[in-house]
Coordinates of C-alpha atoms in Angstrom, one line a residue:
M1 CA 73.3 64.2 109.1
R2 CA 73.7 67.3 107.1
H3 CA 76.2 66.8 104.3
L4 CA 78.4 69.9 104.2
R5 CA 78.9 71.7 100.9
E6 CA 82.1 73.1 99.4
T7 CA 80.5 76.6 99.7
D8 CA 80.0 76.3 103.4
G9 CA 82.6 78.5 105.2
S10 CA 85.2 77.3 107.7
P11 CA 83.1 78.3 110.8
V12 CA 80.3 75.9 109.6
H13 CA 82.8 73.1 109.0
R14 CA 84.5 73.7 112.4
R15 CA 81.2 73.7 114.2
H16 CA 80.1 70.4 112.7
V17 CA 83.3 68.5 113.2
H18 CA 83.8 69.9 116.7
F19 CA 80.4 68.6 117.7
H20 CA 81.2 65.2 116.3
V21 CA 84.6 65.1 118.1
T22 CA 82.9 65.8 121.4
M23 CA 80.1 63.4 121.0
C24 CA 82.4 60.5 120.0
K25 CA 84.7 60.8 123.1
D26 CA 84.8 57.7 125.4
V27 CA 81.9 55.7 123.9
S28 CA 83.5 52.7 122.2
P29 CA 86.7 51.7 120.5
L30 CA 85.2 52.7 117.1
H31 CA 84.1 56.0 118.6
D32 CA 87.6 56.6 120.0
T33 CA 89.0 56.0 116.5
L34 CA 86.5 58.5 115.0
H35 CA 87.3 61.0 117.8
A36 CA 91.0 60.8 117.0
E37 CA 90.5 61.2 113.2
A38 CA 88.0 64.0 113.5
S39 CA 90.2 65.8 116.1
A40 CA 93.1 65.8 113.6
A41 CA 90.8 67.2 110.9
Y42 CA 89.5 69.9 113.2
L43 CA 92.9 71.0 114.3
K44 CA 94.2 71.1 110.7
L45 CA 91.2 73.3 109.6
R46 CA 91.6 75.6 112.7
D47 CA 95.2 76.1 112.0
R48 CA 94.7 76.6 108.2
Q49 CA 91.9 79.1 108.9
R50 CA 94.1 81.1 111.3
A51 CA 97.0 81.1 108.9
R52 CA 94.7 82.5 106.2
E53 CA 93.4 85.2 108.5
D54 CA 96.9 86.2 109.4
A55 CA 97.8 86.4 105.7
D56 CA 94.7 88.6 105.2
D57 CA 95.9 90.9 108.0
A58 CA 99.4 91.1 106.4
A59 CA 97.9 91.9 103.0
T60 CA 95.8 94.7 104.5
A61 CA 98.9 96.1 106.1
A62 CA 100.8 95.8 102.9
S63 CA 98.0 97.6 101.0
A64 CA 98.2 100.5 103.5
G65 CA 101.9 100.7 103.1
L66 CA 101.5 100.9 99.3
L67 CA 99.1 103.8 99.6
R68 CA 101.6 105.6 101.8
T69 CA 104.4 105.2 99.3
E70 CA 102.2 106.3 96.4
V71 CA 101.6 109.5 98.3
M72 CA 105.3 109.9 98.8
V73 CA 105.9 109.6 95.0
E74 CA 103.1 112.1 94.3
N75 CA 104.6 114.6 96.8
A76 CA 108.1 114.1 95.2
I77 CA 106.6 114.9 91.8
R78 CA 105.0 118.0 93.3
E79 CA 108.5 119.0 94.6
V80 CA 109.8 118.6 91.0
D81 CA 106.9 120.9 89.9
A82 CA 107.8 123.5 92.5
A83 CA 111.5 123.4 91.5
A84 CA 110.5 123.9 87.9
R85 CA 108.3 126.8 88.7
K86 CA 111.1 128.4 90.6
L87 CA 113.4 128.0 87.7
D88 CA 110.9 129.6 85.3
R89 CA 110.5 132.6 87.6
K90 CA 114.2 133.2 87.5
D91 CA 114.5 132.5 83.8
P92 CA 111.3 132.2 81.8
A93 CA 113.2 131.2 78.7
L94 CA 114.0 127.9 80.3
A95 CA 110.4 126.7 80.1
A96 CA 111.3 124.1 82.6
R97 CA 107.8 123.3 83.8
R98 CA 106.3 123.1 80.3
T99 CA 109.2 120.8 79.3
I100 CA 108.9 118.5 82.3
F101 CA 105.1 118.5 82.5
P102 CA 103.9 119.0 78.9
A103 CA 100.4 117.8 79.7
G104 CA 100.4 119.2 83.3
M105 CA 101.2 117.3 86.5
G106 CA 97.9 115.3 86.5
P107 CA 99.0 112.4 84.3
M108 CA 102.1 112.0 86.5
I109 CA 100.3 111.7 89.9
K110 CA 97.0 110.1 88.8
P111 CA 98.2 106.5 88.2
D112 CA 98.3 103.9 91.0
G113 CA 100.4 100.9 91.9
Q114 CA 102.7 99.7 89.1
A115 CA 101.3 102.3 86.8
Q116 CA 102.7 105.0 89.1
L117 CA 106.2 103.7 88.5
D118 CA 105.7 103.3 84.8
V119 CA 105.4 107.0 84.2
L120 CA 108.6 107.9 86.0
P121 CA 111.3 106.9 83.3
A122 CA 109.8 109.4 80.8
L123 CA 109.6 112.1 83.6
R124 CA 113.3 111.6 84.4
I125 CA 114.3 112.1 80.8
R126 CA 112.4 115.4 80.6
M127 CA 114.0 116.4 83.9
A128 CA 117.5 115.7 82.8
P129 CA 118.3 119.1 81.2
F130 CA 117.5 120.8 84.5
A131 CA 119.0 118.3 86.9
D132 CA 121.9 120.6 88.0
K133 CA 119.8 123.8 88.2
G134 CA 118.2 125.4 91.3
D135 CA 116.4 123.0 93.6
M136 CA 116.0 120.3 91.0
D137 CA 118.8 118.1 92.4
D138 CA 117.0 118.0 95.8
A139 CA 113.7 117.2 94.1
L140 CA 115.3 114.4 92.1
A141 CA 116.8 112.9 95.3
S142 CA 113.3 113.0 96.9
L143 CA 111.9 111.2 93.8
D144 CA 114.6 108.6 93.9
H145 CA 113.9 107.8 97.5
A146 CA 110.1 107.7 97.1
E147 CA 110.4 105.5 94.0
M148 CA 112.6 103.0 95.9
L149 CA 110.1 102.8 98.8
H150 CA 107.2 102.4 96.4
R151 CA 108.8 99.6 94.5
A152 CA 109.5 97.8 97.7
S153 CA 105.9 98.3 98.9
L154 CA 104.5 97.0 95.6
E155 CA 106.6 93.9 95.9
T156 CA 105.4 93.4 99.5
V157 CA 101.8 93.6 98.3
N158 CA 102.4 91.1 95.5
L159 CA 103.9 88.7 97.9
A160 CA 101.1 89.2 100.4
V161 CA 98.4 88.5 97.8
A162 CA 100.2 85.3 96.7
E163 CA 100.4 84.3 100.4
V164 CA 96.7 84.8 100.9
E165 CA 95.9 82.7 97.8
M166 CA 98.1 79.9 99.0
R167 CA 96.7 79.9 102.5
F168 CA 93.1 80.0 101.3
A169 CA 93.8 77.0 99.0
E170 CA 95.2 75.2 102.1
E171 CA 92.1 76.1 104.1
R172 CA 89.7 74.8 101.3
E173 CA 91.7 71.6 101.3
A174 CA 91.3 71.3 105.1
R175 CA 87.5 71.8 104.7
R176 CA 87.4 69.0 102.1
A177 CA 89.2 66.7 104.6
V178 CA 86.5 67.6 107.2
R179 CA 83.7 66.8 104.8
E180 CA 85.3 63.5 103.9
Q181 CA 85.9 62.6 107.5
L182 CA 82.3 63.3 108.6
A183 CA 80.9 61.3 105.6
S184 CA 83.2 58.4 106.4
A185 CA 82.3 58.5 110.1
H186 CA 78.6 58.6 109.2
G187 CA 78.9 55.4 107.2
R188 CA 80.9 53.6 109.8
L189 CA 78.5 54.5 112.6
R190 CA 75.5 53.4 110.6
D191 CA 77.2 50.1 110.1
H192 CA 78.1 50.0 113.8
Y193 CA 74.4 50.5 114.7
K194 CA 73.2 48.2 111.9
A195 CA 70.1 47.2 114.0
N196 CA 69.1 50.8 114.3
P197 CA 71.1 53.0 111.8
A198 CA 69.3 56.1 112.9
A199 CA 71.2 56.0 116.2
A200 CA 74.3 57.2 114.2
E201 CA 72.6 60.6 113.8
A202 CA 73.1 61.5 117.5
F203 CA 76.8 61.9 116.8
F204 CA 76.3 64.7 114.1
L205 CA 75.2 68.2 114.5
R206 CA 71.6 68.8 113.4
E207 CA 71.2 72.6 112.9
K208 CA 67.8 73.9 113.7
S209 CA 65.7 75.2 110.8
A210 CA 64.0 78.5 111.0
A211 CA 60.9 78.5 113.3
Q212 CA 57.6 78.3 111.5
P213 CA 55.2 81.2 112.2
K214 CA 52.3 80.3 114.5
K215 CA 48.8 80.5 113.1
K216 CA 46.7 83.3 114.6
P217 CA 43.3 82.2 116.1
S218 CA 40.2 83.1 114.2
K219 CA 38.9 86.5 115.1
S220 CA 35.2 85.3 115.0
G221 CA 35.9 82.6 117.5
S222 CA 33.9 80.1 115.4
D223 CA 34.7 76.5 115.1
P224 CA 37.1 75.6 112.2
I225 CA 35.7 73.9 109.1
G226 CA 35.4 70.2 109.7
S227 CA 34.7 70.6 113.5
S228 CA 33.1 67.5 115.0
A229 CA 31.0 69.7 117.5
A230 CA 27.4 68.6 117.7
Q231 CA 25.0 70.7 115.6
P232 CA 21.5 71.6 116.9
S233 CA 18.8 69.4 115.5

């Protein structure tokens, strides 16, 4: 029997326990007990693996949603920049763009995730003197909406990541239960076949090792060293 390791993935665990489940069916009362126990361990691992995979998919979708709302925030900031430029064209003395973006627009749109939200309070303070001028009120409304969606997306990502971690922990626990079940079954079957303990191995998967390369025949066609062929006298 190959003893599974903690580092073996769920497919390996499932393959071994499913083989054991099938081999133990309708052999003896002991085998029926092992069949029932291993079936429960297999189903638990299968369900835990599927739940973790579903959580992975949800986390991927949440990440995509976060990227979309980051773009929305960046575009809203660009609207603010466009509104400020328009104000400056009408009245250069306002210096709206220089006031709102003293270091340019780059530092406002470069951050990602939570950092993108962290730069907005200071931006709003610098926008305040121009909030009721030109198109700035519309730009501010767009920024408000984009920020709201981005906050919601960020929270969704955080929840999705936590869900993946929880589901993966459950999956690892199910793997451990499979390893313990197979080890217990191995010991009980060896006791059951005490006259021939090796008979227990038939109920556990034996994965084939890599095939050994065949030796090429000698090009000279001569007998190998140590040949017992008769030598001429």
